[in-house]
Amino acid sequence: MAAKPTEAGQVISDVARAEGGTTKGSQSAQMQSELSKQRNFDQVSSEVGSKLDTAPGSITKDDAQAVHRAESRLQGQQPPSGSISSVAQHEAAVNEGATGSTLGGTTTGSAGLNGASVDPSLQSQLDRQANFEDAASKVGGKLVNEPGNVTKEEADLLHSREQRAFGMTEKGGLASQAQHQVAENQGATSTRSNANPTNPSTQSQMDRQANYEATAATVGSKLANEPENITKEEADLLHSREHRALGHTEKGGLAAQAQHQVAENTKS
């Protein structure tokens, strides 16, 4: 029996028909993109939220990064203080600090809030995280409201603070987005100044992104309206283009959803 499209999927399908099909940049493509981001966030936040409720001591840095990435992409900016991302990051930092401070059955640290003992390494981690969130808030706001004004210095600072806060920089994360935007800005400046084509590396990235978005629009529409007709070839193509465009594939993202649906279709 064919699966019925969701209410949101039906709305997107109606808009796509009115537009004459889903194409890159169309309203239906944008709606599908937002729906995919929402589904991804709902899935990841449900998993991490369950751990926060039942076993906060098991929250890891990977958990915190996954929900932070999903929430940032959904909101288009740095998640606010008090969000599930912020709570998960704090728990992950506490858990890592607790692991280091209780080795050998002893606890080290200095007096913290309310006289509680705070391990120096944990406090340092929290400070680094606060520095990152401060830079992320400023740069994230510019990425949303005035992307053409994001500077190399701002992107480099954000990259540095993300590396210091988390020990790595996330592919497709806010720092990566900022650096990509700077490359686009510099390419546009070069084009205006010299009447030359966009920097080849920037153009190549833009082409990969366009290929991914076109495939995501097509497959996303089928996921919403006729999931039983998703093929392995479509899911594999989307997976490949997502990896080429973003440098990784998102856990719970559109490609993962498509591959899961193919597995479900195969069972039936």
PDB file of C-alpha atoms in Angstrom:
ATOM      1  CA  MET A   1       0.000   0.000   0.000  1.00  0.00           C
ATOM      2  CA  ALA A   2       1.423   3.387  -1.018  1.00  0.00           C
ATOM      3  CA  ALA A   3       2.431   5.677   1.830  1.00  0.00           C
ATOM      4  CA  LYS A   4       0.398   8.864   2.123  1.00  0.00           C
ATOM      5  CA  PRO A   5       2.315  12.138   1.880  1.00  0.00           C
ATOM      6  CA  THR A   6       2.541  14.181   5.045  1.00  0.00           C
ATOM      7  CA  GLU A   7       0.588  17.416   5.367  1.00  0.00           C
ATOM      8  CA  ALA A   8       3.786  19.415   4.836  1.00  0.00           C
ATOM      9  CA  GLY A   9       4.744  17.192   1.916  1.00  0.00           C
ATOM     10  CA  GLN A  10       1.344  17.740   0.316  1.00  0.00           C
ATOM     11  CA  VAL A  11       1.731  21.508   0.612  1.00  0.00           C
ATOM     12  CA  ILE A  12       5.180  21.326  -1.020  1.00  0.00           C
ATOM     13  CA  SER A  13       3.783  19.101  -3.772  1.00  0.00           C
ATOM     14  CA  ASP A  14       0.984  21.595  -4.455  1.00  0.00           C
ATOM     15  CA  VAL A  15       3.446  24.480  -4.632  1.00  0.00           C
ATOM     16  CA  ALA A  16       5.743  22.487  -6.934  1.00  0.00           C
ATOM     17  CA  ARG A  17       2.863  21.734  -9.294  1.00  0.00           C
ATOM     18  CA  ALA A  18       1.889  25.397  -9.344  1.00  0.00           C
ATOM     19  CA  GLU A  19       5.496  26.286 -10.193  1.00  0.00           C
ATOM     20  CA  GLY A  20       5.665  23.689 -12.934  1.00  0.00           C
ATOM     21  CA  GLY A  21       8.146  21.501 -11.054  1.00  0.00           C
ATOM     22  CA  THR A  22      10.758  21.715  -8.318  1.00  0.00           C
ATOM     23  CA  THR A  23      13.883  23.551  -9.462  1.00  0.00           C
ATOM     24  CA  LYS A  24      16.863  25.032  -7.662  1.00  0.00           C
ATOM     25  CA  GLY A  25      15.922  28.278  -5.926  1.00  0.00           C
ATOM     26  CA  SER A  26      12.192  27.740  -6.353  1.00  0.00           C
ATOM     27  CA  GLN A  27       9.799  28.192  -3.457  1.00  0.00           C
ATOM     28  CA  SER A  28       9.071  24.456  -3.307  1.00  0.00           C
ATOM     29  CA  ALA A  29      12.815  23.644  -3.225  1.00  0.00           C
ATOM     30  CA  GLN A  30      13.321  26.080  -0.361  1.00  0.00           C
ATOM     31  CA  MET A  31      10.330  24.620   1.487  1.00  0.00           C
ATOM     32  CA  GLN A  32      11.704  21.105   1.012  1.00  0.00           C
ATOM     33  CA  SER A  33      15.112  22.224   2.286  1.00  0.00           C
ATOM     34  CA  GLU A  34      13.537  23.711   5.423  1.00  0.00           C
ATOM     35  CA  LEU A  35      11.469  20.574   5.964  1.00  0.00           C
ATOM     36  CA  SER A  36      14.583  18.402   5.719  1.00  0.00           C
ATOM     37  CA  LYS A  37      16.412  20.629   8.213  1.00  0.00           C
ATOM     38  CA  GLN A  38      13.458  20.414  10.595  1.00  0.00           C
ATOM     39  CA  ARG A  39      13.289  16.630  10.324  1.00  0.00           C
ATOM     40  CA  ASN A  40      17.019  16.333  10.890  1.00  0.00           C
ATOM     41  CA  PHE A  41      16.863  18.561  13.976  1.00  0.00           C
ATOM     42  CA  ASP A  42      13.816  16.732  15.330  1.00  0.00           C
ATOM     43  CA  GLN A  43      15.583  13.385  15.020  1.00  0.00           C
ATOM     44  CA  VAL A  44      18.897  14.467  16.521  1.00  0.00           C
ATOM     45  CA  SER A  45      17.345  16.574  19.302  1.00  0.00           C
ATOM     46  CA  SER A  46      15.055  13.688  20.227  1.00  0.00           C
ATOM     47  CA  GLU A  47      18.020  11.332  20.613  1.00  0.00           C
ATOM     48  CA  VAL A  48      20.172  13.825  22.530  1.00  0.00           C
ATOM     49  CA  GLY A  49      17.205  15.115  24.558  1.00  0.00           C
ATOM     50  CA  SER A  50      16.418  11.588  25.694  1.00  0.00           C
ATOM     51  CA  LYS A  51      19.998  11.155  26.902  1.00  0.00           C
ATOM     52  CA  LEU A  52      19.875  14.526  28.671  1.00  0.00           C
ATOM     53  CA  ASP A  53      16.721  13.437  30.507  1.00  0.00           C
ATOM     54  CA  THR A  54      17.729   9.901  31.419  1.00  0.00           C
ATOM     55  CA  ALA A  55      21.544   9.748  31.362  1.00  0.00           C
ATOM     56  CA  PRO A  56      23.178  13.208  31.144  1.00  0.00           C
ATOM     57  CA  GLY A  57      26.493  11.713  32.192  1.00  0.00           C
ATOM     58  CA  SER A  58      26.586   9.835  28.892  1.00  0.00           C
ATOM     59  CA  ILE A  59      26.425  12.969  26.706  1.00  0.00           C
ATOM     60  CA  THR A  60      29.555  13.150  24.538  1.00  0.00           C
ATOM     61  CA  LYS A  61      31.218  15.849  22.491  1.00  0.00           C
ATOM     62  CA  ASP A  62      29.897  14.120  19.346  1.00  0.00           C
ATOM     63  CA  ASP A  63      26.331  14.327  20.700  1.00  0.00           C
ATOM     64  CA  ALA A  64      26.749  18.037  21.415  1.00  0.00           C
ATOM     65  CA  GLN A  65      28.229  18.742  17.994  1.00  0.00           C
ATOM     66  CA  ALA A  66      25.494  16.814  16.185  1.00  0.00           C
ATOM     67  CA  VAL A  67      22.639  18.709  17.822  1.00  0.00           C
ATOM     68  CA  HIS A  68      24.513  22.025  17.536  1.00  0.00           C
ATOM     69  CA  ARG A  69      25.001  21.492  13.806  1.00  0.00           C
ATOM     70  CA  ALA A  70      21.357  20.518  13.251  1.00  0.00           C
ATOM     71  CA  GLU A  71      19.993  23.442  15.292  1.00  0.00           C
ATOM     72  CA  SER A  72      22.350  25.970  13.653  1.00  0.00           C
ATOM     73  CA  ARG A  73      21.291  24.889  10.181  1.00  0.00           C
ATOM     74  CA  LEU A  74      17.615  24.997  11.079  1.00  0.00           C
ATOM     75  CA  GLN A  75      17.795  28.462  12.634  1.00  0.00           C
ATOM     76  CA  GLY A  76      20.395  29.865  10.240  1.00  0.00           C
ATOM     77  CA  GLN A  77      22.389  31.238  13.150  1.00  0.00           C
ATOM     78  CA  GLN A  78      24.136  30.307  16.389  1.00  0.00           C
ATOM     79  CA  PRO A  79      21.666  28.638  18.811  1.00  0.00           C
ATOM     80  CA  PRO A  80      20.913  30.883  21.816  1.00  0.00           C
ATOM     81  CA  SER A  81      21.959  30.301  25.379  1.00  0.00           C
ATOM     82  CA  GLY A  82      19.636  27.820  27.045  1.00  0.00           C
ATOM     83  CA  SER A  83      18.918  25.911  23.823  1.00  0.00           C
ATOM     84  CA  ILE A  84      19.319  22.142  23.688  1.00  0.00           C
ATOM     85  CA  SER A  85      22.632  22.681  21.867  1.00  0.00           C
ATOM     86  CA  SER A  86      23.938  24.889  24.654  1.00  0.00           C
ATOM     87  CA  VAL A  87      22.790  22.436  27.335  1.00  0.00           C
ATOM     88  CA  ALA A  88      24.350  19.478  25.513  1.00  0.00           C
ATOM     89  CA  GLN A  89      27.658  21.313  25.045  1.00  0.00           C
ATOM     90  CA  HIS A  90      27.760  22.166  28.734  1.00  0.00           C
ATOM     91  CA  GLU A  91      26.989  18.575  29.747  1.00  0.00           C
ATOM     92  CA  ALA A  92      29.656  17.246  27.375  1.00  0.00           C
ATOM     93  CA  ALA A  93      32.220  19.635  28.868  1.00  0.00           C
ATOM     94  CA  VAL A  94      31.204  18.659  32.406  1.00  0.00           C
ATOM     95  CA  ASN A  95      31.413  14.967  31.565  1.00  0.00           C
ATOM     96  CA  GLU A  96      34.877  15.312  30.046  1.00  0.00           C
ATOM     97  CA  GLY A  97      36.019  17.365  33.028  1.00  0.00           C
ATOM     98  CA  ALA A  98      34.534  14.867  35.457  1.00  0.00           C
ATOM     99  CA  THR A  99      36.308  12.008  33.714  1.00  0.00           C
ATOM    100  CA  GLY A 100      39.630  13.758  34.045  1.00  0.00           C
ATOM    101  CA  SER A 101      39.120  14.964  37.618  1.00  0.00           C
ATOM    102  CA  THR A 102      38.037  11.677  39.181  1.00  0.00           C
ATOM    103  CA  LEU A 103      40.857   9.483  37.927  1.00  0.00           C
ATOM    104  CA  GLY A 104      42.416   7.539  40.779  1.00  0.00           C
ATOM    105  CA  GLY A 105      39.384   8.211  42.986  1.00  0.00           C
ATOM    106  CA  THR A 106      40.404  11.773  43.804  1.00  0.00           C
ATOM    107  CA  THR A 107      38.872  15.078  42.895  1.00  0.00           C
ATOM    108  CA  THR A 108      40.839  18.222  42.179  1.00  0.00           C
ATOM    109  CA  GLY A 109      39.687  21.712  41.568  1.00  0.00           C
ATOM    110  CA  SER A 110      38.982  25.137  42.925  1.00  0.00           C
ATOM    111  CA  ALA A 111      35.847  26.604  44.472  1.00  0.00           C
ATOM    112  CA  GLY A 112      33.222  27.392  41.910  1.00  0.00           C
ATOM    113  CA  LEU A 113      29.598  28.559  42.040  1.00  0.00           C
ATOM    114  CA  ASN A 114      27.923  27.941  45.416  1.00  0.00           C
ATOM    115  CA  GLY A 115      31.189  26.577  46.774  1.00  0.00           C
ATOM    116  CA  ALA A 116      31.184  23.621  44.355  1.00  0.00           C
ATOM    117  CA  SER A 117      34.516  22.301  43.208  1.00  0.00           C
ATOM    118  CA  VAL A 118      35.289  23.153  39.579  1.00  0.00           C
ATOM    119  CA  ASP A 119      38.176  21.391  37.899  1.00  0.00           C
ATOM    120  CA  PRO A 120      40.582  23.957  36.331  1.00  0.00           C
ATOM    121  CA  SER A 121      40.619  22.063  33.033  1.00  0.00           C
ATOM    122  CA  LEU A 122      36.811  22.142  32.939  1.00  0.00           C
ATOM    123  CA  GLN A 123      36.732  25.876  33.670  1.00  0.00           C
ATOM    124  CA  SER A 124      39.249  26.452  30.880  1.00  0.00           C
ATOM    125  CA  GLN A 125      37.073  24.419  28.508  1.00  0.00           C
ATOM    126  CA  LEU A 126      33.992  26.423  29.469  1.00  0.00           C
ATOM    127  CA  ASP A 127      35.925  29.663  28.866  1.00  0.00           C
ATOM    128  CA  ARG A 128      37.002  28.464  25.411  1.00  0.00           C
ATOM    129  CA  GLN A 129      33.434  27.490  24.623  1.00  0.00           C
ATOM    130  CA  ALA A 130      32.174  30.912  25.734  1.00  0.00           C
ATOM    131  CA  ASN A 131      34.749  32.608  23.484  1.00  0.00           C
ATOM    132  CA  PHE A 132      33.615  30.491  20.553  1.00  0.00           C
ATOM    133  CA  GLU A 133      29.933  31.215  21.194  1.00  0.00           C
ATOM    134  CA  ASP A 134      30.663  34.948  21.345  1.00  0.00           C
ATOM    135  CA  ALA A 135      32.438  34.907  17.979  1.00  0.00           C
ATOM    136  CA  ALA A 136      29.836  32.543  16.510  1.00  0.00           C
ATOM    137  CA  SER A 137      26.997  34.848  17.540  1.00  0.00           C
ATOM    138  CA  LYS A 138      28.576  37.834  15.790  1.00  0.00           C
ATOM    139  CA  VAL A 139      29.685  36.039  12.630  1.00  0.00           C
ATOM    140  CA  GLY A 140      26.482  33.984  12.475  1.00  0.00           C
ATOM    141  CA  GLY A 141      24.445  37.170  12.522  1.00  0.00           C
ATOM    142  CA  LYS A 142      26.457  38.601   9.626  1.00  0.00           C
ATOM    143  CA  LEU A 143      26.123  35.369   7.647  1.00  0.00           C
ATOM    144  CA  VAL A 144      22.343  35.669   7.888  1.00  0.00           C
ATOM    145  CA  ASN A 145      21.894  39.434   7.483  1.00  0.00           C
ATOM    146  CA  GLU A 146      24.931  40.701   5.546  1.00  0.00           C
ATOM    147  CA  PRO A 147      26.964  37.748   4.186  1.00  0.00           C
ATOM    148  CA  GLY A 148      28.758  39.962   1.684  1.00  0.00           C
ATOM    149  CA  ASN A 149      30.451  41.760   4.591  1.00  0.00           C
ATOM    150  CA  VAL A 150      31.937  38.708   6.342  1.00  0.00           C
ATOM    151  CA  THR A 151      35.718  39.236   6.413  1.00  0.00           C
ATOM    152  CA  LYS A 152      38.647  36.828   6.332  1.00  0.00           C
ATOM    153  CA  GLU A 153      39.703  38.019   9.790  1.00  0.00           C
ATOM    154  CA  GLU A 154      36.287  37.178  11.247  1.00  0.00           C
ATOM    155  CA  ALA A 155      36.230  33.738   9.594  1.00  0.00           C
ATOM    156  CA  ASP A 156      39.775  32.972  10.755  1.00  0.00           C
ATOM    157  CA  LEU A 157      38.979  34.041  14.329  1.00  0.00           C
ATOM    158  CA  LEU A 158      35.871  31.852  14.389  1.00  0.00           C
ATOM    159  CA  HIS A 159      37.838  28.922  12.956  1.00  0.00           C
ATOM    160  CA  SER A 160      40.516  29.344  15.623  1.00  0.00           C
ATOM    161  CA  ARG A 161      38.022  29.559  18.483  1.00  0.00           C
ATOM    162  CA  GLU A 162      36.065  26.547  17.248  1.00  0.00           C
ATOM    163  CA  GLN A 163      39.294  24.540  17.085  1.00  0.00           C
ATOM    164  CA  ARG A 164      40.229  25.584  20.625  1.00  0.00           C
ATOM    165  CA  ALA A 165      36.734  24.945  22.022  1.00  0.00           C
ATOM    166  CA  PHE A 166      36.119  21.522  20.467  1.00  0.00           C
ATOM    167  CA  GLY A 167      39.544  20.275  19.399  1.00  0.00           C
ATOM    168  CA  MET A 168      38.434  20.284  15.771  1.00  0.00           C
ATOM    169  CA  THR A 169      36.558  22.300  13.190  1.00  0.00           C
ATOM    170  CA  GLU A 170      33.384  20.798  11.860  1.00  0.00           C
ATOM    171  CA  LYS A 171      32.982  20.289   8.119  1.00  0.00           C
ATOM    172  CA  GLY A 172      29.922  22.246   7.121  1.00  0.00           C
ATOM    173  CA  GLY A 173      29.891  24.014  10.499  1.00  0.00           C
ATOM    174  CA  LEU A 174      29.632  27.749  11.123  1.00  0.00           C
ATOM    175  CA  ALA A 175      33.365  28.416  10.730  1.00  0.00           C
ATOM    176  CA  SER A 176      33.385  26.436   7.487  1.00  0.00           C
ATOM    177  CA  GLN A 177      30.376  28.383   6.227  1.00  0.00           C
ATOM    178  CA  ALA A 178      32.080  31.664   7.100  1.00  0.00           C
ATOM    179  CA  GLN A 179      35.267  30.700   5.255  1.00  0.00           C
ATOM    180  CA  HIS A 180      33.242  29.612   2.236  1.00  0.00           C
ATOM    181  CA  GLN A 181      31.402  32.934   2.285  1.00  0.00           C
ATOM    182  CA  VAL A 182      34.710  34.811   2.431  1.00  0.00           C
ATOM    183  CA  ALA A 183      35.922  32.843  -0.609  1.00  0.00           C
ATOM    184  CA  GLU A 184      32.743  33.799  -2.454  1.00  0.00           C
ATOM    185  CA  ASN A 185      33.110  37.435  -1.422  1.00  0.00           C
ATOM    186  CA  GLN A 186      36.719  37.525  -2.581  1.00  0.00           C
ATOM    187  CA  GLY A 187      35.784  35.807  -5.839  1.00  0.00           C
ATOM    188  CA  ALA A 188      33.045  38.375  -6.452  1.00  0.00           C
ATOM    189  CA  THR A 189      35.445  41.215  -5.656  1.00  0.00           C
ATOM    190  CA  SER A 190      38.009  39.809  -8.065  1.00  0.00           C
ATOM    191  CA  THR A 191      35.364  39.500 -10.767  1.00  0.00           C
ATOM    192  CA  ARG A 192      34.216  43.085 -10.351  1.00  0.00           C
ATOM    193  CA  SER A 193      37.750  44.436 -10.257  1.00  0.00           C
ATOM    194  CA  ASN A 194      39.356  42.450 -13.057  1.00  0.00           C
ATOM    195  CA  ALA A 195      36.395  41.224 -15.106  1.00  0.00           C
ATOM    196  CA  ASN A 196      37.819  37.727 -14.656  1.00  0.00           C
ATOM    197  CA  PRO A 197      35.815  34.551 -13.878  1.00  0.00           C
ATOM    198  CA  THR A 198      35.264  33.477 -10.284  1.00  0.00           C
ATOM    199  CA  ASN A 199      38.227  31.773  -8.626  1.00  0.00           C
ATOM    200  CA  PRO A 200      38.243  28.151  -9.942  1.00  0.00           C
ATOM    201  CA  SER A 201      38.231  26.603  -6.478  1.00  0.00           C
ATOM    202  CA  THR A 202      35.269  28.761  -5.456  1.00  0.00           C
ATOM    203  CA  GLN A 203      33.420  27.998  -8.676  1.00  0.00           C
ATOM    204  CA  SER A 204      34.060  24.289  -8.227  1.00  0.00           C
ATOM    205  CA  GLN A 205      32.565  24.406  -4.732  1.00  0.00           C
ATOM    206  CA  MET A 206      29.584  26.365  -6.019  1.00  0.00           C
ATOM    207  CA  ASP A 207      29.046  23.771  -8.768  1.00  0.00           C
ATOM    208  CA  ARG A 208      29.167  20.930  -6.242  1.00  0.00           C
ATOM    209  CA  GLN A 209      26.685  22.770  -4.031  1.00  0.00           C
ATOM    210  CA  ALA A 210      24.361  23.388  -6.998  1.00  0.00           C
ATOM    211  CA  ASN A 211      24.509  19.714  -8.008  1.00  0.00           C
ATOM    212  CA  TYR A 212      23.676  18.659  -4.465  1.00  0.00           C
ATOM    213  CA  GLU A 213      20.798  21.102  -4.134  1.00  0.00           C
ATOM    214  CA  ALA A 214      19.275  19.994  -7.455  1.00  0.00           C
ATOM    215  CA  THR A 215      19.426  16.328  -6.441  1.00  0.00           C
ATOM    216  CA  ALA A 216      18.183  17.108  -2.918  1.00  0.00           C
ATOM    217  CA  ALA A 217      15.173  18.963  -4.329  1.00  0.00           C
ATOM    218  CA  THR A 218      14.228  15.995  -6.525  1.00  0.00           C
ATOM    219  CA  VAL A 219      14.781  13.275  -3.936  1.00  0.00           C
ATOM    220  CA  GLY A 220      13.331  15.383  -1.120  1.00  0.00           C
ATOM    221  CA  SER A 221      10.113  15.849  -3.071  1.00  0.00           C
ATOM    222  CA  LYS A 222       9.815  12.071  -3.587  1.00  0.00           C
ATOM    223  CA  LEU A 223      10.497  11.455   0.105  1.00  0.00           C
ATOM    224  CA  ALA A 224       7.643  13.766   1.033  1.00  0.00           C
ATOM    225  CA  ASN A 225       5.115  12.589  -1.558  1.00  0.00           C
ATOM    226  CA  GLU A 226       5.993   9.123  -2.855  1.00  0.00           C
ATOM    227  CA  PRO A 227       8.629   7.614  -0.519  1.00  0.00           C
ATOM    228  CA  GLU A 228       7.905   4.087  -1.756  1.00  0.00           C
ATOM    229  CA  ASN A 229       9.316   5.059  -5.178  1.00  0.00           C
ATOM    230  CA  ILE A 230      12.741   6.182  -3.929  1.00  0.00           C
ATOM    231  CA  THR A 231      15.408   4.074  -5.673  1.00  0.00           C
ATOM    232  CA  LYS A 232      18.837   2.969  -4.517  1.00  0.00           C
ATOM    233  CA  GLU A 233      20.396   4.861  -7.428  1.00  0.00           C
ATOM    234  CA  GLU A 234      18.746   8.116  -6.329  1.00  0.00           C
ATOM    235  CA  ALA A 235      19.777   7.634  -2.705  1.00  0.00           C
ATOM    236  CA  ASP A 236      23.364   6.790  -3.684  1.00  0.00           C
ATOM    237  CA  LEU A 237      23.585   9.806  -6.006  1.00  0.00           C
ATOM    238  CA  LEU A 238      22.308  12.123  -3.267  1.00  0.00           C
ATOM    239  CA  HIS A 239      24.756  10.602  -0.759  1.00  0.00           C
ATOM    240  CA  SER A 240      27.648  11.143  -3.192  1.00  0.00           C
ATOM    241  CA  ARG A 241      26.715  14.728  -4.015  1.00  0.00           C
ATOM    242  CA  GLU A 242      26.141  15.632  -0.351  1.00  0.00           C
ATOM    243  CA  HIS A 243      29.597  14.318   0.502  1.00  0.00           C
ATOM    244  CA  ARG A 244      31.210  16.225  -2.383  1.00  0.00           C
ATOM    245  CA  ALA A 245      29.392  19.454  -1.539  1.00  0.00           C
ATOM    246  CA  LEU A 246      29.767  19.431   2.261  1.00  0.00           C
ATOM    247  CA  GLY A 247      32.796  17.193   2.808  1.00  0.00           C
ATOM    248  CA  HIS A 248      30.691  14.750   4.840  1.00  0.00           C
ATOM    249  CA  THR A 249      27.229  13.252   5.036  1.00  0.00           C
ATOM    250  CA  GLU A 250      24.917  14.414   7.782  1.00  0.00           C
ATOM    251  CA  LYS A 251      23.650  11.900  10.340  1.00  0.00           C
ATOM    252  CA  GLY A 252      19.877  11.983   9.936  1.00  0.00           C
ATOM    253  CA  GLY A 253      20.225  14.261   6.892  1.00  0.00           C
ATOM    254  CA  LEU A 254      18.375  13.984   3.602  1.00  0.00           C
ATOM    255  CA  ALA A 255      20.767  11.415   2.111  1.00  0.00           C
ATOM    256  CA  ALA A 256      20.532   9.284   5.247  1.00  0.00           C
ATOM    257  CA  GLN A 257      16.736   9.536   5.155  1.00  0.00           C
ATOM    258  CA  ALA A 258      16.718   8.474   1.499  1.00  0.00           C
ATOM    259  CA  GLN A 259      18.959   5.467   2.159  1.00  0.00           C
ATOM    260  CA  HIS A 260      16.787   4.465   5.125  1.00  0.00           C
ATOM    261  CA  GLN A 261      13.686   4.692   2.943  1.00  0.00           C
ATOM    262  CA  VAL A 262      15.326   2.507   0.273  1.00  0.00           C
ATOM    263  CA  ALA A 263      16.021  -0.098   2.966  1.00  0.00           C
ATOM    264  CA  GLU A 264      12.388   0.057   4.063  1.00  0.00           C
ATOM    265  CA  ASN A 265      11.198  -0.266   0.471  1.00  0.00           C
ATOM    266  CA  THR A 266      13.424  -3.300  -0.038  1.00  0.00           C
ATOM    267  CA  LYS A 267      11.870  -5.020   2.996  1.00  0.00           C
ATOM    268  CA  SER A 268       8.387  -4.597   1.594  1.00  0.00           C
TER     269      SER A 268
END
